[in-house]
mmCIF file of C-alpha atoms in Angstrom:
data_model
loop_
_atom_site.group_PDB
_atom_site.id
_atom_site.type_symbol
_atom_site.label_atom_id
_atom_site.label_comp_id
_atom_site.label_asym_id
_atom_site.label_seq_id
_atom_site.Cartn_x
_atom_site.Cartn_y
_atom_site.Cartn_z
ATOM 1 C CA MET O 1 0.000 0.000 0.000
ATOM 2 C CA SER O 2 1.136 3.527 -0.782
ATOM 3 C CA ALA O 3 1.618 5.982 1.986
ATOM 4 C CA GLU O 4 -1.094 8.524 2.492
ATOM 5 C CA GLU O 5 -0.486 12.190 2.109
ATOM 6 C CA GLY O 6 0.875 13.846 5.223
ATOM 7 C CA ASP O 7 2.118 10.603 6.876
ATOM 8 C CA PRO O 8 5.793 10.437 7.669
ATOM 9 C CA PRO O 9 7.755 8.047 5.528
ATOM 10 C CA SER O 10 8.565 4.694 6.834
ATOM 11 C CA ALA O 11 11.985 3.585 7.841
ATOM 12 C CA GLY O 12 12.643 1.601 4.649
ATOM 13 C CA GLU O 13 11.660 4.412 2.244
ATOM 14 C CA GLU O 14 13.950 7.119 0.975
ATOM 15 C CA ILE O 15 13.052 10.729 1.398
ATOM 16 C CA PRO O 16 12.868 12.377 -2.073
ATOM 17 C CA HIS O 17 14.986 15.413 -2.586
ATOM 18 C CA SER O 18 13.332 18.756 -3.211
ATOM 19 C CA MET O 19 13.188 20.180 -6.717
ATOM 20 C CA GLU O 20 15.785 22.778 -5.910
ATOM 21 C CA GLU O 21 18.294 20.213 -4.724
ATOM 22 C CA ALA O 22 17.539 17.546 -7.355
ATOM 23 C CA PRO O 23 19.991 17.414 -10.232
ATOM 24 C CA PRO O 24 18.665 18.277 -13.670
ATOM 25 C CA PRO O 25 17.347 15.242 -15.480
ATOM 26 C CA SER O 26 19.235 13.938 -18.442
ATOM 27 C CA SER O 27 17.893 13.639 -21.937
ATOM 28 C CA GLU O 28 17.239 9.917 -21.431
ATOM 29 C CA ASP O 29 15.129 10.524 -18.295
ATOM 30 C CA ILE O 30 12.647 12.755 -20.175
ATOM 31 C CA ALA O 31 11.049 11.132 -23.133
ATOM 32 C CA PRO O 32 8.657 12.991 -25.423
ATOM 33 C CA PRO O 33 5.051 11.862 -25.307
ATOM 34 C CA THR O 34 4.147 9.270 -27.878
ATOM 35 C CA SER O 35 1.347 9.674 -30.327
ATOM 36 C CA GLY O 36 -1.960 7.819 -30.002
ATOM 37 C CA GLY O 37 -2.457 8.652 -26.301
ATOM 38 C CA GLU O 38 -0.119 5.899 -25.103
ATOM 39 C CA ALA O 39 1.054 6.197 -21.513
ATOM 40 C CA PRO O 40 4.719 6.745 -20.848
ATOM 41 C CA PRO O 41 6.740 3.709 -19.764
ATOM 42 C CA PRO O 42 6.752 2.851 -16.045
ATOM 43 C CA PRO O 43 9.585 4.260 -14.000
ATOM 44 C CA GLU O 44 12.548 2.099 -13.269
ATOM 45 C CA GLU O 45 13.057 0.442 -9.933
ATOM 46 C CA GLY O 46 14.570 2.645 -7.295
ATOM 47 C CA ALA O 47 13.348 5.828 -9.009
ATOM 48 C CA PRO O 48 11.802 8.413 -6.673
ATOM 49 C CA PRO O 49 8.027 8.545 -6.642
ATOM 50 C CA LEU O 50 6.200 11.288 -8.436
ATOM 51 C CA PRO O 51 5.126 14.317 -6.460
ATOM 52 C CA GLY O 52 1.838 13.782 -4.694
ATOM 53 C CA GLY O 53 2.655 10.190 -3.718
ATOM 54 C CA GLU O 54 0.407 8.677 -6.395
ATOM 55 C CA ALA O 55 1.701 6.083 -8.783
ATOM 56 C CA PRO O 56 1.110 6.806 -12.462
ATOM 57 C CA GLY O 57 -1.617 4.869 -14.061
ATOM 58 C CA GLU O 58 -3.543 4.679 -17.263
ATOM 59 C CA ASP O 59 -6.351 6.910 -15.903
ATOM 60 C CA ALA O 60 -4.057 9.320 -14.134
ATOM 61 C CA ALA O 61 -5.035 12.964 -14.436
ATOM 62 C CA PRO O 62 -2.603 15.447 -16.051
ATOM 63 C CA LEU O 63 -0.164 17.111 -13.793
ATOM 64 C CA SER O 64 -0.924 20.498 -12.336
ATOM 65 C CA PRO O 65 1.145 23.571 -13.347
ATOM 66 C CA GLU O 66 3.210 23.041 -10.228
ATOM 67 C CA GLY O 67 3.849 19.496 -11.323
ATOM 68 C CA MET O 68 4.960 20.644 -14.811
ATOM 69 C CA GLU O 69 7.813 22.743 -13.489
ATOM 70 C CA PRO O 70 10.339 19.884 -13.374
ATOM 71 C CA SER O 71 9.581 19.011 -17.008
ATOM 72 C CA LEU O 72 9.879 22.631 -18.176
ATOM 73 C CA ILE O 73 13.150 23.024 -16.362
ATOM 74 C CA GLY O 74 14.402 19.806 -17.888
ATOM 75 C CA TYR O 75 13.448 20.855 -21.443
ATOM 76 C CA GLN O 76 15.132 24.208 -20.979
ATOM 77 C CA ASP O 77 18.268 22.448 -19.846
ATOM 78 C CA LEU O 78 18.174 20.265 -22.932
ATOM 79 C CA ILE O 79 18.336 23.275 -25.327
ATOM 80 C CA PRO O 80 22.041 23.585 -26.121
ATOM 81 C CA SER O 81 23.669 26.952 -26.551
ATOM 82 C CA GLU O 82 27.039 28.584 -26.191
ATOM 83 C CA GLU O 83 26.228 29.654 -22.649
ATOM 84 C CA MET O 84 24.770 26.344 -21.491
ATOM 85 C CA ILE O 85 25.913 22.896 -22.678
ATOM 86 C CA ILE O 86 24.600 19.857 -20.838
ATOM 87 C CA LEU O 87 27.242 17.204 -20.345
ATOM 88 C CA PRO O 88 26.382 13.597 -19.619
ATOM 89 C CA ASP O 89 26.761 12.218 -16.112
ATOM 90 C CA ASP O 90 29.501 9.775 -17.053
ATOM 91 C CA ASP O 91 33.063 10.773 -17.732
ATOM 92 C CA GLU O 92 32.954 10.033 -21.482
ATOM 93 C CA THR O 93 31.626 12.678 -23.831
ATOM 94 C CA ASP O 94 28.905 11.413 -26.116
ATOM 95 C CA LEU O 95 28.940 13.703 -29.183
ATOM 96 C CA SER O 96 25.931 11.967 -30.719
ATOM 97 C CA ARG O 97 23.747 13.009 -27.810
ATOM 98 C CA LEU O 98 24.648 16.660 -27.454
ATOM 99 C CA ARG O 99 25.864 19.039 -30.148
ATOM 100 C CA PRO O 100 26.831 22.639 -29.583
ATOM 101 C CA ARG O 101 24.583 25.091 -31.394
ATOM 102 C CA VAL O 102 25.269 28.697 -32.121
ATOM 103 C CA GLY O 103 22.792 30.840 -30.301
ATOM 104 C CA PRO O 104 20.809 33.632 -32.019
ATOM 105 C CA ARG O 105 22.740 36.851 -32.543
ATOM 106 C CA LEU O 106 21.434 40.128 -31.302
ATOM 107 C CA VAL O 107 20.024 42.650 -33.796
ATOM 108 C CA GLN O 108 22.377 45.356 -32.562
ATOM 109 C CA SER O 109 25.425 43.186 -33.206
ATOM 110 C CA VAL O 110 24.230 42.429 -36.768
ATOM 111 C CA LEU O 111 23.644 46.117 -37.497
ATOM 112 C CA SER O 112 27.025 47.033 -36.090
ATOM 113 C CA ASP O 113 28.685 44.429 -38.314
ATOM 114 C CA VAL O 114 26.879 45.740 -41.406
ATOM 115 C CA LEU O 115 27.789 49.344 -40.654
ATOM 116 C CA SER O 116 31.390 48.447 -39.945
ATOM 117 C CA SER O 117 31.634 46.472 -43.231
ATOM 118 C CA GLN O 118 30.166 49.416 -45.192
ATOM 119 C CA SER O 119 32.563 51.885 -43.578
ATOM 120 C CA SER O 120 35.496 49.580 -44.247
ATOM 121 C CA HIS O 121 34.340 49.218 -47.888
ATOM 122 C CA ARG O 122 34.168 53.006 -48.296
ATOM 123 C CA SER O 123 37.548 53.486 -46.699
ATOM 124 C CA SER O 124 39.099 50.804 -48.893
ATOM 125 C CA ARG O 125 37.574 52.403 -52.011
ATOM 126 C CA TYR O 126 38.930 55.774 -50.911
ATOM 127 C CA ARG O 127 42.337 54.224 -50.411
ATOM 128 C CA ARG O 128 42.165 52.710 -53.873
ATOM 129 C CA SER O 129 41.221 56.035 -55.478
ATOM 130 C CA MET O 130 43.960 57.885 -53.637
ATOM 131 C CA SER O 131 46.480 55.227 -54.525
ATOM 132 C CA GLY O 132 45.801 55.798 -58.240
ATOM 133 C CA ILE O 133 47.040 59.407 -58.164
ATOM 134 C CA PRO O 134 50.753 58.542 -58.158
ATOM 135 C CA ASN O 135 50.113 56.038 -60.941
ATOM 136 C CA LEU O 136 48.343 58.736 -62.977
ATOM 137 C CA GLN O 137 51.259 61.116 -62.507
ATOM 138 C CA GLU O 138 53.671 58.397 -63.451
ATOM 139 C CA THR O 139 51.618 57.646 -66.570
ATOM 140 C CA LEU O 140 51.729 61.317 -67.559
ATOM 141 C CA LYS O 141 55.501 61.330 -67.215
ATOM 142 C CA GLU O 142 55.728 58.188 -69.304
ATOM 143 C CA ARG O 143 53.552 59.761 -72.007
ATOM 144 C CA GLN O 144 55.725 62.862 -72.080
ATOM 145 C CA ALA O 145 58.831 60.705 -72.378
ATOM 146 C CA ARG O 146 57.237 58.637 -75.167
ATOM 147 C CA PHE O 147 56.273 61.752 -77.132
ATOM 148 C CA ARG O 148 59.766 63.180 -76.733
ATOM 149 C CA ASP O 149 61.231 59.933 -78.006
ATOM 150 C CA ALA O 150 58.851 59.994 -80.971
ATOM 151 C CA ARG O 151 59.882 63.564 -81.779
ATOM 152 C CA GLU O 152 63.547 62.588 -81.581
ATOM 153 C CA SER O 153 62.837 59.647 -83.872
ATOM 154 C CA ARG O 154 61.256 61.986 -86.427
ATOM 155 C CA LYS O 155 64.266 64.266 -86.180
ATOM 156 C CA GLN O 156 66.611 61.384 -87.001
ATOM 157 C CA LYS O 157 64.853 60.927 -90.360
ATOM 158 C CA ILE O 158 65.777 64.420 -91.585
ATOM 159 C CA ASP O 159 68.317 64.161 -94.410
ATOM 160 C CA PRO O 160 69.537 66.594 -97.157
ATOM 161 C CA SER O 161 66.280 66.087 -99.097
ATOM 162 C CA TYR O 162 64.338 67.374 -96.090
ATOM 163 C CA LYS O 163 66.795 70.237 -95.697
ATOM 164 C CA TYR O 164 66.168 71.353 -99.284
ATOM 165 C CA ILE O 165 62.429 71.610 -98.594
ATOM 166 C CA PHE O 166 63.109 73.444 -95.330
ATOM 167 C CA GLU O 167 65.290 76.050 -97.071
ATOM 168 C CA ILE O 168 62.575 76.939 -99.566
ATOM 169 C CA LEU O 169 59.949 77.175 -96.800
ATOM 170 C CA ALA O 170 62.196 79.401 -94.707
ATOM 171 C CA GLU O 171 62.805 81.745 -97.658
ATOM 172 C CA LYS O 172 59.141 82.069 -98.651
ATOM 173 C CA LEU O 173 57.823 82.365 -95.079
ATOM 174 C CA GLY O 174 60.553 84.704 -93.819
ATOM 175 C CA LEU O 175 61.688 82.296 -91.082
ATOM 176 C CA ASP O 176 65.001 80.665 -90.217
ATOM 177 C CA ILE O 177 65.629 76.989 -90.945
ATOM 178 C CA VAL O 178 65.702 75.998 -87.233
ATOM 179 C CA THR O 179 62.224 77.461 -86.669
ATOM 180 C CA VAL O 180 60.884 75.711 -89.765
ATOM 181 C CA GLU O 181 62.324 72.406 -88.580
ATOM 182 C CA GLU O 182 60.731 72.773 -85.142
ATOM 183 C CA LEU O 183 57.353 73.576 -86.711
ATOM 184 C CA ILE O 184 57.618 70.526 -88.961
ATOM 185 C CA LEU O 185 58.545 68.272 -86.040
ATOM 186 C CA ASP O 186 55.392 69.424 -84.217
ATOM 187 C CA CYS O 187 53.435 67.330 -86.725
ATOM 188 C CA PRO O 188 52.725 63.816 -85.431
ATOM 189 C CA SER O 189 54.120 62.121 -88.541
ATOM 190 C CA LEU O 190 56.472 62.689 -91.478
ATOM 191 C CA GLU O 191 54.847 60.091 -93.712
ATOM 192 C CA ALA O 192 53.948 62.813 -96.246
ATOM 193 C CA PHE O 193 57.664 63.370 -96.922
ATOM 194 C CA THR O 194 58.257 59.632 -97.303
ATOM 195 C CA HIS O 195 55.434 59.240 -99.822
ATOM 196 C CA PHE O 196 56.693 62.245 -101.774
ATOM 197 C CA PHE O 197 60.302 61.061 -101.986
ATOM 198 C CA MET O 198 59.650 57.373 -102.730
ATOM 199 C CA LYS O 199 59.310 55.734 -106.132
ATOM 200 C CA ASP O 200 55.739 55.778 -107.514
ATOM 201 C CA GLY O 201 54.841 58.023 -104.614
ATOM 202 C CA CYS O 202 52.641 61.085 -104.358
ATOM 203 C CA LYS O 203 53.358 63.888 -106.862
ATOM 204 C CA THR O 204 52.505 66.780 -104.540
ATOM 205 C CA LEU O 205 53.598 67.913 -101.081
ATOM 206 C CA LYS O 206 51.632 70.761 -99.512
ATOM 207 C CA PHE O 207 52.375 73.106 -96.588
ATOM 208 C CA LEU O 208 50.050 75.627 -94.992
ATOM 209 C CA TYR O 209 51.359 78.399 -92.786
ATOM 210 C CA GLN O 210 48.628 80.111 -90.784
ATOM 211 C CA GLU O 211 47.370 80.726 -87.263
ATOM 212 C CA GLY O 212 46.112 77.761 -85.265
ATOM 213 C CA ASP O 213 45.841 76.246 -81.796
ATOM 214 C CA VAL O 214 48.949 75.582 -79.751
ATOM 215 C CA PRO O 215 50.150 72.000 -80.344
ATOM 216 C CA SER O 216 49.150 69.513 -77.676
ATOM 217 C CA LEU O 217 51.378 67.214 -75.658
ATOM 218 C CA GLU O 218 51.684 64.822 -78.610
ATOM 219 C CA CYS O 219 54.068 67.193 -80.396
ATOM 220 C CA GLY O 220 56.842 66.164 -77.996
ATOM 221 C CA ARG O 221 57.875 69.586 -76.756
ATOM 222 C CA ILE O 222 56.656 72.300 -74.384
ATOM 223 C CA ILE O 223 56.261 75.700 -76.036
ATOM 224 C CA PRO O 224 57.124 78.432 -73.493
ATOM 225 C CA GLY O 225 54.892 81.454 -73.031
ATOM 226 C CA THR O 226 51.703 79.761 -74.225
ATOM 227 C CA THR O 227 48.496 79.154 -72.305
ATOM 228 C CA LYS O 228 45.527 76.890 -72.814
ATOM 229 C CA GLY O 229 43.376 78.047 -75.719
ATOM 230 C CA ALA O 230 46.094 80.355 -77.091
ATOM 231 C CA LYS O 231 46.864 80.765 -80.800
ATOM 232 C CA MET O 232 50.183 80.685 -82.645
ATOM 233 C CA MET O 233 51.505 80.481 -86.205
ATOM 234 C CA ARG O 234 51.800 76.849 -87.233
ATOM 235 C CA LEU O 235 53.038 74.945 -90.254
ATOM 236 C CA TYR O 236 50.643 72.175 -91.332
ATOM 237 C CA VAL O 237 51.877 69.352 -93.578
ATOM 238 C CA ASP O 238 49.836 67.843 -96.415
ATOM 239 C CA ASN O 239 46.213 67.067 -95.381
ATOM 240 C CA ALA O 240 46.687 67.920 -91.693
ATOM 241 C CA TYR O 241 45.757 71.590 -92.198
ATOM 242 C CA PRO O 242 42.375 73.029 -91.111
ATOM 243 C CA GLN O 243 39.425 73.142 -93.487
ATOM 244 C CA LYS O 244 39.502 76.921 -93.812
ATOM 245 C CA LEU O 245 42.449 78.164 -95.854
ATOM 246 C CA LYS O 246 43.433 81.702 -94.865
ATOM 247 C CA GLY O 247 47.241 81.747 -94.929
ATOM 248 C CA LEU O 248 50.159 80.922 -97.206
ATOM 249 C CA CYS O 249 50.068 77.591 -99.045
ATOM 250 C CA ILE O 250 53.379 76.384 -100.476
ATOM 251 C CA PHE O 251 53.193 73.191 -102.503
ATOM 252 C CA PHE O 252 55.832 71.147 -104.284
ATOM 253 C CA VAL O 253 55.159 69.156 -107.474
ATOM 254 C CA ARG O 254 57.123 66.282 -109.027
ATOM 255 C CA CYS O 255 57.335 66.153 -112.782
ATOM 256 C CA ARG O 256 57.558 62.379 -112.692
ATOM 257 C CA ASN O 257 57.535 59.747 -109.944
ATOM 258 C CA ASP O 258 58.986 56.686 -111.667
ATOM 259 C CA VAL O 259 62.232 57.116 -109.708
ATOM 260 C CA ALA O 260 62.914 57.917 -106.072
ATOM 261 C CA LEU O 261 64.107 61.385 -105.120
ATOM 262 C CA ASN O 262 67.460 62.003 -103.456
ATOM 263 C CA ALA O 263 69.556 64.997 -102.481
ATOM 264 C CA LYS O 264 70.965 65.346 -106.039
ATOM 265 C CA SER O 265 67.833 64.852 -108.141
ATOM 266 C CA ILE O 266 65.376 66.800 -105.988
ATOM 267 C CA GLN O 267 66.550 70.162 -107.325
ATOM 268 C CA GLU O 268 65.872 69.106 -110.928
ATOM 269 C CA GLU O 269 62.738 67.024 -110.444
ATOM 270 C CA VAL O 270 60.718 69.185 -108.067
ATOM 271 C CA LEU O 271 58.879 72.478 -108.717
ATOM 272 C CA PHE O 272 57.161 74.663 -106.143
ATOM 273 C CA THR O 273 54.822 77.638 -106.014
ATOM 274 C CA VAL O 274 53.003 79.796 -103.452
ATOM 275 C CA LEU O 275 49.266 80.311 -103.062
ATOM 276 C CA ASP O 276 48.557 83.387 -100.959
ATOM 277 C CA ALA O 277 45.062 82.998 -99.439
ATOM 278 C CA SER O 278 45.521 85.659 -96.776
ATOM 279 C CA LYS O 279 43.202 87.989 -98.756
ATOM 280 C CA GLY O 280 40.812 85.256 -99.774
ATOM 281 C CA LEU O 281 41.124 81.942 -101.560
ATOM 282 C CA LEU O 282 39.491 83.210 -104.744
ATOM 283 C CA ASN O 283 41.884 86.118 -105.068
ATOM 284 C CA GLY O 284 44.863 83.858 -104.321
ATOM 285 C CA ILE O 285 43.936 81.340 -107.027
ATOM 286 C CA ARG O 286 43.435 84.125 -109.589
ATOM 287 C CA ASN O 287 46.834 85.691 -108.861
ATOM 288 C CA MET O 288 48.636 82.331 -108.965
ATOM 289 C CA LEU O 289 47.201 81.446 -112.384
ATOM 290 C CA ALA O 290 47.746 84.892 -113.842
ATOM 291 C CA ASN O 291 51.257 85.487 -112.477
ATOM 292 C CA ILE O 292 52.788 81.999 -112.581
ATOM 293 C CA PHE O 293 51.047 79.427 -114.765
ATOM 294 C CA LEU O 294 49.893 81.547 -117.708
ATOM 295 C CA PRO O 295 53.310 83.206 -118.271
ATOM 296 C CA ALA O 296 54.978 79.784 -118.076
ATOM 297 C CA ILE O 297 52.541 78.351 -120.660
ATOM 298 C CA LEU O 298 53.032 81.258 -123.058
ATOM 299 C CA ALA O 299 56.822 80.964 -122.742
ATOM 300 C CA THR O 300 56.783 77.264 -123.564
ATOM 301 C CA ASN O 301 57.772 76.355 -127.101
ATOM 302 C CA SER O 302 58.045 72.605 -126.762
ATOM 303 C CA TRP O 303 54.524 71.246 -127.133
ATOM 304 C CA GLY O 304 55.558 67.871 -128.454
ATOM 305 C CA ALA O 305 53.288 66.456 -131.153
ATOM 306 C CA LEU O 306 51.132 69.614 -131.180
ATOM 307 C CA ASN O 307 53.914 71.513 -132.950
ATOM 308 C CA GLN O 308 53.825 69.145 -135.913
ATOM 309 C CA SER O 309 50.360 69.954 -137.279
ATOM 310 C CA LYS O 310 47.930 72.825 -137.753
ATOM 311 C CA GLN O 311 45.456 70.977 -135.571
ATOM 312 C CA GLY O 312 48.010 71.048 -132.750
ATOM 313 C CA GLU O 313 48.470 74.803 -133.111
ATOM 314 C CA SER O 314 44.715 75.247 -132.883
ATOM 315 C CA GLU O 315 44.543 73.150 -129.721
ATOM 316 C CA LYS O 316 47.326 75.230 -128.167
ATOM 317 C CA HIS O 317 45.354 78.388 -128.893
ATOM 318 C CA VAL O 318 42.150 76.921 -127.452
ATOM 319 C CA PHE O 319 44.001 75.887 -124.307
ATOM 320 C CA THR O 320 45.458 79.352 -123.624
ATOM 321 C CA GLU O 321 42.115 81.024 -124.370
ATOM 322 C CA THR O 322 40.416 78.710 -121.890
ATOM 323 C CA ILE O 323 42.800 79.841 -119.163
ATOM 324 C CA ASN O 324 42.180 83.500 -120.042
ATOM 325 C CA ARG O 325 38.402 83.021 -119.918
ATOM 326 C CA TYR O 326 38.722 81.294 -116.550
ATOM 327 C CA LEU O 327 40.753 84.237 -115.229
ATOM 328 C CA SER O 328 38.068 86.618 -116.456
ATOM 329 C CA PHE O 329 35.422 84.548 -114.705
ATOM 330 C CA LEU O 330 37.423 84.725 -111.446
ATOM 331 C CA ASP O 331 37.750 88.506 -111.803
ATOM 332 C CA GLY O 332 33.998 88.852 -112.268
ATOM 333 C CA ALA O 333 33.272 86.620 -109.289
ATOM 334 C CA ARG O 334 35.674 88.649 -107.146
ATOM 335 C CA ILE O 335 34.067 91.935 -108.182
ATOM 336 C CA SER O 336 30.587 90.551 -107.513
ATOM 337 C CA ILE O 337 31.599 89.417 -104.031
ATOM 338 C CA GLU O 338 33.265 92.721 -103.223
ATOM 339 C CA GLY O 339 30.271 94.670 -104.506
ATOM 340 C CA THR O 340 27.681 92.699 -102.601
ATOM 341 C CA VAL O 341 24.946 94.897 -101.144
ATOM 342 C CA LYS O 342 24.930 94.917 -97.372
ATOM 343 C CA LEU O 343 21.451 95.627 -96.163
ATOM 344 C CA LYS O 344 21.011 98.175 -93.420
ATOM 345 C CA THR O 345 20.789 96.739 -89.903
ATOM 346 C CA ILE O 346 17.368 97.277 -88.333
ATOM 347 C CA ASP O 347 17.316 97.699 -84.558
ATOM 348 C CA ASN O 348 13.634 98.335 -83.826
ATOM 349 C CA VAL O 349 12.410 94.971 -85.197
ATOM 350 C CA ASP O 350 13.292 91.616 -83.669
ATOM 351 C CA PHE O 351 13.430 89.280 -86.690
ATOM 352 C CA SER O 352 14.254 86.290 -84.471
ATOM 353 C CA LYS O 353 10.570 86.252 -83.476
ATOM 354 C CA LEU O 354 9.442 85.949 -87.112
ATOM 355 C CA GLN O 355 10.841 82.514 -87.931
ATOM 356 C CA THR O 356 7.737 80.293 -88.000
ATOM 357 C CA PHE O 357 4.393 80.553 -89.756
ATOM 358 C CA GLU O 358 2.562 80.984 -86.456
ATOM 359 C CA GLU O 359 4.797 83.893 -85.427
ATOM 360 C CA VAL O 360 4.287 85.634 -88.800
ATOM 361 C CA THR O 361 0.508 85.143 -88.522
ATOM 362 C CA VAL O 362 0.485 86.761 -85.085
ATOM 363 C CA ALA O 363 2.633 89.661 -86.328
ATOM 364 C CA ALA O 364 0.335 90.205 -89.324
ATOM 365 C CA SER O 365 -2.593 90.742 -86.979
ATOM 366 C CA ASN O 366 -0.768 93.617 -85.290
ATOM 367 C CA SER O 367 -1.099 96.832 -87.325
ATOM 368 C CA GLU O 368 1.875 98.525 -85.660
ATOM 369 C CA THR O 369 4.187 95.594 -86.463
ATOM 370 C CA VAL O 370 2.978 95.570 -90.083
ATOM 371 C CA ARG O 371 3.762 99.282 -90.424
ATOM 372 C CA GLN O 372 7.309 98.813 -89.097
ATOM 373 C CA LEU O 373 7.952 95.906 -91.459
ATOM 374 C CA GLU O 374 6.737 97.935 -94.440
ATOM 375 C CA GLU O 375 9.195 100.711 -93.596
ATOM 376 C CA VAL O 376 12.065 98.201 -93.390
ATOM 377 C CA LEU O 377 11.052 96.698 -96.732
ATOM 378 C CA MET O 378 11.159 100.091 -98.486
ATOM 379 C CA ILE O 379 14.621 100.826 -97.053
ATOM 380 C CA TRP O 380 16.022 97.519 -98.311
ATOM 381 C CA TYR O 381 14.277 97.894 -101.676
ATOM 382 C CA LYS O 382 15.965 101.248 -102.342
ATOM 383 C CA GLN O 383 19.358 99.790 -101.403
ATOM 384 C CA ILE O 384 18.959 96.832 -103.779
ATOM 385 C CA GLU O 385 17.682 99.084 -106.588
ATOM 386 C CA GLN O 386 20.725 101.332 -106.351
#
């Protein structure tokens, strides 16, 4: 028979320890409830009786909240964490029974890690950008050295044939040979000279001397006394000159290109002339034809096969008359351009507001605007009539 509640235990029974003094149950002592309403297995022999002194049975009522405290404490002890790891009672460590688990991290620690990683990323990017400045400066020095070497390489190509061209340029431009050479070396390439001197090469070599932008770093030298956006007199080679011709154009022509030019043959094989476009391209072309080419044609007596027949003499006459007619046409065009009527500038009418059909329609509805436009029309009409 079981002892009744409140009776002192008998001499042969052990006094159960209190819950505070009892050691925490192991994972084997607490088994999860089975499905299907089955009762838990009976306690082993020698195990302390359940609180309340009643033996468990099939119809036993559920434990009270006070009776659930040992189970809750036991389940809490079974949850492994970094702070609390339950070791088995024996001396050997059973890794299959208990495994350490990383506990949840606090939100503040996660935010602090994110912020610290972002700040470190920004600082590393700033260090990378700052570290590129010396490399950029070093690259600029290397570029300057490479351009100087390229300029020196171009200078090594200058031979007596180049010198002959330089002497003519210096004489016609009023410069010394050293200045002409420096202006030529400012060009990024001397391929135009090579093509002109070689066999079956180009028959013309052109130079343009006029104002232009200061050469950039690619020229291989630093021009003292110049600032960004400044202008200076430059010497452009072949097709490297600007689109607008407004200076002196000196061009050389080869009579034949079946042989290569050298220092001895260049004086006999090459002709040159000057086209002065400083007062306009039209005027420069007219003066060059009238003062150079036409006198040379009229002074020529050797016309080859044309001198052997009357038909050849007629063709010679037609050719010279064609040049004379072309010169007359250029004179008339020059006079027409110089005599162009310049209409009087009108200040009291804003013509920029009369560009579209809608703007003209609005202006036509205003009587005052129509009167002003009629006055302007009469002024321009009298100018054109005169």
